[in-house]
PDB file of C-alpha atoms in Angstrom:
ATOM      1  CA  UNK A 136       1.878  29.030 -12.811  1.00 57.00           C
ATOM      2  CA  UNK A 137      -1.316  30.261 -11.040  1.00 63.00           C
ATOM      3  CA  UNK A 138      -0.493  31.948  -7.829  1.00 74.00           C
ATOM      4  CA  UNK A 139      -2.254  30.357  -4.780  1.00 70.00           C
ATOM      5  CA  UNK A 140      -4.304  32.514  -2.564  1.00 82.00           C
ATOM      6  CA  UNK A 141      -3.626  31.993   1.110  1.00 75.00           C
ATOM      7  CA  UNK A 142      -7.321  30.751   1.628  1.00 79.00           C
ATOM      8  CA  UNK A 143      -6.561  27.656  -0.599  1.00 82.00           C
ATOM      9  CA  UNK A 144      -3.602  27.400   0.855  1.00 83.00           C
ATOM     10  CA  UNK A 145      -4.362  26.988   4.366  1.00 82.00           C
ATOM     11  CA  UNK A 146      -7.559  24.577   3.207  1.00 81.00           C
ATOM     12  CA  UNK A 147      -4.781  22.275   1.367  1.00 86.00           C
ATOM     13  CA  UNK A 148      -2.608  22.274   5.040  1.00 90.00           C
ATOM     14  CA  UNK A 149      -5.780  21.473   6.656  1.00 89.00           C
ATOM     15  CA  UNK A 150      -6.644  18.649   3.569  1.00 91.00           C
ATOM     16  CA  UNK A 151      -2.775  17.055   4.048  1.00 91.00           C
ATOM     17  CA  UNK A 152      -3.227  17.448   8.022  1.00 93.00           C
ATOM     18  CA  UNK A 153      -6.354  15.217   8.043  1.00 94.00           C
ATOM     19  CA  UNK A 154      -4.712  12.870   5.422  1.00 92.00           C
ATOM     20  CA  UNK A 155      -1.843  12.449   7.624  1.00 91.00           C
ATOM     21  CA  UNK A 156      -4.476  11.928  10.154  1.00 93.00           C
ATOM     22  CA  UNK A 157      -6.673   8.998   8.602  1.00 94.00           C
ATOM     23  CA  UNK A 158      -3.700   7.581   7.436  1.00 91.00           C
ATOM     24  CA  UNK A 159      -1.714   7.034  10.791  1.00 91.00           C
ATOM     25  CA  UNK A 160      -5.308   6.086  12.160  1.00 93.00           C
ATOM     26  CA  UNK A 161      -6.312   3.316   9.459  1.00 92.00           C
ATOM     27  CA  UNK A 162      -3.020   1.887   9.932  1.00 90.00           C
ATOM     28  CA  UNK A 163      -3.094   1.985  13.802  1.00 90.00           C
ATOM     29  CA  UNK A 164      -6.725   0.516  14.377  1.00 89.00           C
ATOM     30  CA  UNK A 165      -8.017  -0.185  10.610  1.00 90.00           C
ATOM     31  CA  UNK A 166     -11.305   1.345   8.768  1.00 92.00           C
ATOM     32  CA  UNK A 167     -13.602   0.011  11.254  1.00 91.00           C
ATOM     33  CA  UNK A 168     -12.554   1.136  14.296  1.00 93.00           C
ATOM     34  CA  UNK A 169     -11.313   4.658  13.051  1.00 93.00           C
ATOM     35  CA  UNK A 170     -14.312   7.191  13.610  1.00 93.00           C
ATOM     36  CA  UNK A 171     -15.029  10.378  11.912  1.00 94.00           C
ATOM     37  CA  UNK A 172     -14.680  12.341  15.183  1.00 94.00           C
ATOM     38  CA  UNK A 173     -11.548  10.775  16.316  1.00 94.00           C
ATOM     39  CA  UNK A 174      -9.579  12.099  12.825  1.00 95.00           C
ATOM     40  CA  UNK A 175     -11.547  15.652  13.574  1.00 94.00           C
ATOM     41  CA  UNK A 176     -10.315  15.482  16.974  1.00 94.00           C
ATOM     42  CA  UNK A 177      -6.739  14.532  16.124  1.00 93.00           C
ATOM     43  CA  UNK A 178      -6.539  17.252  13.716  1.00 93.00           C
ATOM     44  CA  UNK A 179      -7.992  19.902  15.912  1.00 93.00           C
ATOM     45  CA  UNK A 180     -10.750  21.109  14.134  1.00 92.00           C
ATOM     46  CA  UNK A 181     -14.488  20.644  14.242  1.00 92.00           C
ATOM     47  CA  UNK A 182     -16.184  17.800  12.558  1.00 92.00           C
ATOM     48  CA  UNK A 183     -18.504  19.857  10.188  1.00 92.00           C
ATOM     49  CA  UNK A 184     -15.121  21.767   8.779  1.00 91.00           C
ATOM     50  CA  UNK A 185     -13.577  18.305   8.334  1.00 93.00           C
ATOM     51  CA  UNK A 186     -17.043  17.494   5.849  1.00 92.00           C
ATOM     52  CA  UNK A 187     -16.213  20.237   3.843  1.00 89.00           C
ATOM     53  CA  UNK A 188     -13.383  18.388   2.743  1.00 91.00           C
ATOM     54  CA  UNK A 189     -14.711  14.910   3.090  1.00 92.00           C
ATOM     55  CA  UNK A 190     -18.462  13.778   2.642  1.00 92.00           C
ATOM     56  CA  UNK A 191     -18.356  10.201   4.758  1.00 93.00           C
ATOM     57  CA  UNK A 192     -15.724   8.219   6.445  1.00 94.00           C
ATOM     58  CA  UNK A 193     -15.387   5.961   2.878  1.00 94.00           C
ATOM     59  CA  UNK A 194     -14.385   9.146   1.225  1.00 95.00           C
ATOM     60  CA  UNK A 195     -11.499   9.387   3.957  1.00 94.00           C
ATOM     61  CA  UNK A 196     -10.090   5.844   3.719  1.00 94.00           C
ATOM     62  CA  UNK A 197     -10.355   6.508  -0.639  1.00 95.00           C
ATOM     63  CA  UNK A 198      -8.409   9.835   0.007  1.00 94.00           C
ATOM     64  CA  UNK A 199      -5.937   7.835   1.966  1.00 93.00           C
ATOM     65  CA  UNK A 200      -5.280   5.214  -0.843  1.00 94.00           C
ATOM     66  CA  UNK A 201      -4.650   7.831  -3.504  1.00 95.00           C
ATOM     67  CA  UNK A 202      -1.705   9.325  -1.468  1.00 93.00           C
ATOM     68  CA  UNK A 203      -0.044   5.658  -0.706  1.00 94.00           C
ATOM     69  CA  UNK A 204      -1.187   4.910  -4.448  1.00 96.00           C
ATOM     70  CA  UNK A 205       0.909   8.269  -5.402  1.00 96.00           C
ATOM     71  CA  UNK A 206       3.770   7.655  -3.142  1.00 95.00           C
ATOM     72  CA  UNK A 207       4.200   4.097  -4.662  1.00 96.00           C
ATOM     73  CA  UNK A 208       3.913   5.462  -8.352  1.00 97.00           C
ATOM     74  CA  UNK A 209       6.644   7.787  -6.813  1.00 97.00           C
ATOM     75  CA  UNK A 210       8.590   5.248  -5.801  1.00 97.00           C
ATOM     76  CA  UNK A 211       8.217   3.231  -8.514  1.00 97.00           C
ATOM     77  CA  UNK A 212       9.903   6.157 -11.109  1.00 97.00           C
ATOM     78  CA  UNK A 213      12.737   6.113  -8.776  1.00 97.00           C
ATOM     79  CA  UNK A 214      13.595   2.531  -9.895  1.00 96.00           C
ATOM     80  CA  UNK A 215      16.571   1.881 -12.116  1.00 94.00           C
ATOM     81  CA  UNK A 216      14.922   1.179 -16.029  1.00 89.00           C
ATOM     82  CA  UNK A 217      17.862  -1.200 -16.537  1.00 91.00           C
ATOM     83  CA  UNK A 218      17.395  -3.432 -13.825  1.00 94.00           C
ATOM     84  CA  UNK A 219      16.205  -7.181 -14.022  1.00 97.00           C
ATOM     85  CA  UNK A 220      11.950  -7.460 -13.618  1.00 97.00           C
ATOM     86  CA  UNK A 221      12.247  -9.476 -10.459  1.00 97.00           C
ATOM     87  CA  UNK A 222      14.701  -6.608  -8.794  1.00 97.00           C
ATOM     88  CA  UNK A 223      12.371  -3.717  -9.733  1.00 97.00           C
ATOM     89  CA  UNK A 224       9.264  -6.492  -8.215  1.00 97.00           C
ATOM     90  CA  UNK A 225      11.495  -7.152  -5.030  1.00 97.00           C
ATOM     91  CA  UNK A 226      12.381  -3.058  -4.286  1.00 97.00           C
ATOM     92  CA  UNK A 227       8.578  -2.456  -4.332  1.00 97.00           C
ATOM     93  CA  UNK A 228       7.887  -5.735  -2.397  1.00 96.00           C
ATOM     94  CA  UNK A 229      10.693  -4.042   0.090  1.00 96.00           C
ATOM     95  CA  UNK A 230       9.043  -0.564   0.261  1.00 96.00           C
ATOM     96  CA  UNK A 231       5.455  -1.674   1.073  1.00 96.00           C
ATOM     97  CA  UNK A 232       6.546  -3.516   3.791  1.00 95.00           C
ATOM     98  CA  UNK A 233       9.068  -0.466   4.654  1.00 95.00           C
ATOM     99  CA  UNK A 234       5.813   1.557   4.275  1.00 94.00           C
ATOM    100  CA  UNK A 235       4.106  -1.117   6.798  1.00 93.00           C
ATOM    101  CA  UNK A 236       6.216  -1.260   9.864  1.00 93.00           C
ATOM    102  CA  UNK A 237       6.776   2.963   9.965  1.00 92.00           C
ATOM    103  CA  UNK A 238       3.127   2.927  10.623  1.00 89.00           C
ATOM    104  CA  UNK A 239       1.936   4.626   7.409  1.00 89.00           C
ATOM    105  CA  UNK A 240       0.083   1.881   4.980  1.00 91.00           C
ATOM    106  CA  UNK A 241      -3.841   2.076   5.017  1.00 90.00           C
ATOM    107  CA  UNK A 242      -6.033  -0.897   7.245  1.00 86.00           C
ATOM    108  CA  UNK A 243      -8.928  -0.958   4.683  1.00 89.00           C
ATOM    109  CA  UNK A 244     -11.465  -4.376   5.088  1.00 86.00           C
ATOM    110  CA  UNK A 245     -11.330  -6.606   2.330  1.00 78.00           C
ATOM    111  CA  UNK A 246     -15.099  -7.520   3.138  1.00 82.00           C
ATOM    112  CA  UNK A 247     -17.575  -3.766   3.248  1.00 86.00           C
ATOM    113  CA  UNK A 248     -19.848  -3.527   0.851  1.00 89.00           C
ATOM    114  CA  UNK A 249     -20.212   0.579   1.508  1.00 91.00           C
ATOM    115  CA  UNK A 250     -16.375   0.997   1.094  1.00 92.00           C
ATOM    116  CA  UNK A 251     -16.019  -1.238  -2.082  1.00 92.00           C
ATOM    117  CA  UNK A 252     -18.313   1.032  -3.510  1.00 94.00           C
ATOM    118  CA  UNK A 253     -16.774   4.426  -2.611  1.00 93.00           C
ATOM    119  CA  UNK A 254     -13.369   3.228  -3.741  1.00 94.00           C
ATOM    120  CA  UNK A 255     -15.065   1.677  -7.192  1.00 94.00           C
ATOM    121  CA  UNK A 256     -16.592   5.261  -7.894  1.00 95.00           C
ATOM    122  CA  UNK A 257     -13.359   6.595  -7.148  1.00 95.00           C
ATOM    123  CA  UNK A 258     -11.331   7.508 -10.370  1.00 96.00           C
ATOM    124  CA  UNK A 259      -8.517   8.460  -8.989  1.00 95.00           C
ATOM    125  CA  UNK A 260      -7.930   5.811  -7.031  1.00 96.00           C
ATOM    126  CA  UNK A 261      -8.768   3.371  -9.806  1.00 97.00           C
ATOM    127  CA  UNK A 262      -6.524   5.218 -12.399  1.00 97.00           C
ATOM    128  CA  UNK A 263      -3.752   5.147 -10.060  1.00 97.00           C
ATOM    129  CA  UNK A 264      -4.307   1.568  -8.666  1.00 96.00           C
ATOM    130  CA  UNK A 265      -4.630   0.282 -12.766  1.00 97.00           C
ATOM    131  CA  UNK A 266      -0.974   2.307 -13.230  1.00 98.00           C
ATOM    132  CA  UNK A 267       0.422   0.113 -10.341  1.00 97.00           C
ATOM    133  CA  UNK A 268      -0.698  -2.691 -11.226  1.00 97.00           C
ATOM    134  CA  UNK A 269      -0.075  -2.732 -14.717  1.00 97.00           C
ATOM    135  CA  UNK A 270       3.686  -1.654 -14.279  1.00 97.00           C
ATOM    136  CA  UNK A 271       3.948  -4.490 -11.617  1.00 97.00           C
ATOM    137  CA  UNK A 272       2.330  -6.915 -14.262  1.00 97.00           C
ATOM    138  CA  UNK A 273       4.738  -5.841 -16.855  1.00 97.00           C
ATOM    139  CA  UNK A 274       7.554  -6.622 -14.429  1.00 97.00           C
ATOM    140  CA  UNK A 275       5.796 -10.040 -13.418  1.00 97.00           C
ATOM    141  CA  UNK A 276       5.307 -11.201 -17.159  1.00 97.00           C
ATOM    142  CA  UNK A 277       9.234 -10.003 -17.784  1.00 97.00           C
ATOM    143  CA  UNK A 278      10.535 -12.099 -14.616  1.00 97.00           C
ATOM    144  CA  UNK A 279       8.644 -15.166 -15.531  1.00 97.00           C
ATOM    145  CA  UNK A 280       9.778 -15.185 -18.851  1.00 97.00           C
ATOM    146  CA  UNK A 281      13.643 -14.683 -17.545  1.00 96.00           C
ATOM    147  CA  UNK A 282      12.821 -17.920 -15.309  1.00 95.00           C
ATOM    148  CA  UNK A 283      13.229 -15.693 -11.959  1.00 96.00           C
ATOM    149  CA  UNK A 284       9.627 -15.986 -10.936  1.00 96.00           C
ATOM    150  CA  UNK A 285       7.919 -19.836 -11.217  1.00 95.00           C
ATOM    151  CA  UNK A 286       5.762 -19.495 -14.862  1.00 95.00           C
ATOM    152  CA  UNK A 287       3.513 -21.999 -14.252  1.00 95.00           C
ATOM    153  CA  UNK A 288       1.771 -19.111 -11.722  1.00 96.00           C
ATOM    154  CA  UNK A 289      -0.925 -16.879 -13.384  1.00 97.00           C
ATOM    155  CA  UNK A 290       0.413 -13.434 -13.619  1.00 96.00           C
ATOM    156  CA  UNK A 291      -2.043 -12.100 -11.348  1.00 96.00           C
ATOM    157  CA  UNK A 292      -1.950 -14.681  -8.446  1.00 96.00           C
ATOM    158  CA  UNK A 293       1.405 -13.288  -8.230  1.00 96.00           C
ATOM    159  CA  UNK A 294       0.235  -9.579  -8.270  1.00 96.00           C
ATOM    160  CA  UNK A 295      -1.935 -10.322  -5.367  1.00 94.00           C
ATOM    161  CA  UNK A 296       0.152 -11.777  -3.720  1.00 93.00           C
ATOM    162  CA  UNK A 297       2.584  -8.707  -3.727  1.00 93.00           C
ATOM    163  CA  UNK A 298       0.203  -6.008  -2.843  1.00 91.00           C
ATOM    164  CA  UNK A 299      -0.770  -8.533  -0.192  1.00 90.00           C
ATOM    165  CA  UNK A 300       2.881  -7.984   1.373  1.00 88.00           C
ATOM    166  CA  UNK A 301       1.330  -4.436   1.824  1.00 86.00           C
ATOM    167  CA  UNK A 302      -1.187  -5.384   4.420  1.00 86.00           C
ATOM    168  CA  UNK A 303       0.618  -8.331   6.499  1.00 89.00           C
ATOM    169  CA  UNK A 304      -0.062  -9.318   9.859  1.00 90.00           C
ATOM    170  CA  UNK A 305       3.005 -10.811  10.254  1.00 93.00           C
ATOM    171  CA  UNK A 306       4.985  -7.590  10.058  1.00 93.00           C
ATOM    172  CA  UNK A 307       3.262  -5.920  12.761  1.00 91.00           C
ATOM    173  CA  UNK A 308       3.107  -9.060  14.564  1.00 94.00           C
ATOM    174  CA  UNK A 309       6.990  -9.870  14.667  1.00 95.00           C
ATOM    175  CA  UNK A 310       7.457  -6.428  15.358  1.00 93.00           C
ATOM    176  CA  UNK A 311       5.025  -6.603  18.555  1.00 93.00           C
ATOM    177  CA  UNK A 312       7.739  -9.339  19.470  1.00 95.00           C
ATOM    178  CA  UNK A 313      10.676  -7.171  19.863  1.00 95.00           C
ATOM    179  CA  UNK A 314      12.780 -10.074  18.416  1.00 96.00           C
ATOM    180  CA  UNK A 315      13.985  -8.889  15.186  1.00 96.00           C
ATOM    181  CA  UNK A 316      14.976  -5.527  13.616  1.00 96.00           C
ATOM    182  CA  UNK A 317      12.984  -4.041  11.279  1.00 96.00           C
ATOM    183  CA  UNK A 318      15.228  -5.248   8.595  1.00 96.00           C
ATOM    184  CA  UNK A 319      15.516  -8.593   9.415  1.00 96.00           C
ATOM    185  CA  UNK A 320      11.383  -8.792   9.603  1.00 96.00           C
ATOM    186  CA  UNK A 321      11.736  -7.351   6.136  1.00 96.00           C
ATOM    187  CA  UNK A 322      14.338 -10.111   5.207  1.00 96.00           C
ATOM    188  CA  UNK A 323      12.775 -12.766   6.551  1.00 95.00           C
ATOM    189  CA  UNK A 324       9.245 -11.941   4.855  1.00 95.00           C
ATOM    190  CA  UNK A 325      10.814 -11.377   1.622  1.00 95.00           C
ATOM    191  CA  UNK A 326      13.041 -14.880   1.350  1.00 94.00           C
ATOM    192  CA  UNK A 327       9.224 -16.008   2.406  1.00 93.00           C
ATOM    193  CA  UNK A 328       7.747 -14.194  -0.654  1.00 92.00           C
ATOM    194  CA  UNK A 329      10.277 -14.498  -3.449  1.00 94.00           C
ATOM    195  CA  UNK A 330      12.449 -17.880  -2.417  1.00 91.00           C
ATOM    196  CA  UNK A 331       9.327 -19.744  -0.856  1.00 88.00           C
ATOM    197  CA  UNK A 332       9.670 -21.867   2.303  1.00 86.00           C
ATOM    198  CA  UNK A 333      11.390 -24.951   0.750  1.00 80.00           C
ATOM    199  CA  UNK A 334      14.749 -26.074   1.449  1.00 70.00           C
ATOM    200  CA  UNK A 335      17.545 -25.627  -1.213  1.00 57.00           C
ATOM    201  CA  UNK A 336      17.572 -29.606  -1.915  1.00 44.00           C
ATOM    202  CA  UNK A 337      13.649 -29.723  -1.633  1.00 44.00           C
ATOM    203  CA  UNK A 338      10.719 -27.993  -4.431  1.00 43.00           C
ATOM    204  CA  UNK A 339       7.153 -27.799  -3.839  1.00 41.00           C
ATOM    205  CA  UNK A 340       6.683 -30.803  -5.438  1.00 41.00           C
ATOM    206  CA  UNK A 341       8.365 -33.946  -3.076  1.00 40.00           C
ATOM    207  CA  UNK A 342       8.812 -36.463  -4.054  1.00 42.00           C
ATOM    208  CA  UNK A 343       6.942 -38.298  -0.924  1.00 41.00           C
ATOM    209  CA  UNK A 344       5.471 -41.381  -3.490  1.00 44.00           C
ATOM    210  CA  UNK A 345       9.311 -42.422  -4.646  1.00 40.00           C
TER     211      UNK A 345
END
């Protein structure tokens, strides 16, 4: 292994410091409040040495999403290979939302033309989101077949619908409340996710005409 001079190793501290940085900031206030000179400031260092690590504030929100994106890939290899498809869909449904309410998951606008761009010329941000959501379609395809997941939903209505668990309101919103534990919030939103909000005796489907 290459030894690492101390110049490259105090530029990757500073590159992980102003990660860190973006990351608590575009899940505090989201990518359009967050200024360049606020993550300069909060890292202590001068905005021009911050753009020789990062060329625009799009660059900064992609850099963000490849180190959730690697954490979740992380994550994901910790999972048990032997486990049911809907288990291995419900521990990453879990750890997004974990992810969430400690303050460390990515605000990014679903509607910005300028960022859609930077994060489509991105490769390594597409290679890792394709790995994710492959291995979560995989698992989706597996679940529906074992009749844990309803198979009369496309496979990707589903996927959405999991990485949208990643950016809910209604975690931060219940957590504003003081009401419930972090846990329980967790609970609650994944019985709403995976069980739907039917009653035992009742299906989506009533049968309000008999």
């Amino acid at each position: 292994m290459a030894k690492v001079s101390f110049k490259e190793q105090v530029l990757r501290a500073r590159e992980d410091a102003i990660l860190a940085s973006v990351n608590r900031l575009l899940a505090e206030k989201g990518f359009d409040v967050m200024t360049v000179d606020e993550v300069a400031a909060d890292v202590g260092i001068a905005k021009a040495s911050l753009y020789k690590h990062f060329s625009s504030k799009e660059e900064l929100a992609g850099a963000a999403m490849v180190r959730v994106l690697q954490r979740a890939q992380a994550f994901m290899d910790t999972l048990p290979p032997g486990a049911r498809a809907v288990e291995q869909l419900q521990a990453v449904a879990r750890w997004t939302m974990q992810v969430q309410l400690a303050g460390e998951m990515p605000s990014l606008p679903a509607q910005n033309s300028a960022l859609r761009a930077s994060l489509m010329a991105n490769k390594p941000y597409l290679d890792r989101l394709m790995d994710v959501s492959d291995r979560l379609g995989e698992w989706i395809v597996a679940a529906q077949q074992a009749g844990d997941l309803n198979p009369a939903l496309p496979p990707e209505v589903v996927l959405y619908t999991l990485f949208a668990r990643a950016c809910d309101p209604v975690l931060g919103v219940l957590k504003a409340s003081g009401q419930h534990s972090d846990e329980r919030i967790i609970e609650m939103l994944m019985s709403t996710c995976f069980d739907g909000l039917a009653g035992r005796a009742q299906t989506s489907t009533t049968k309000s005409g008999s």
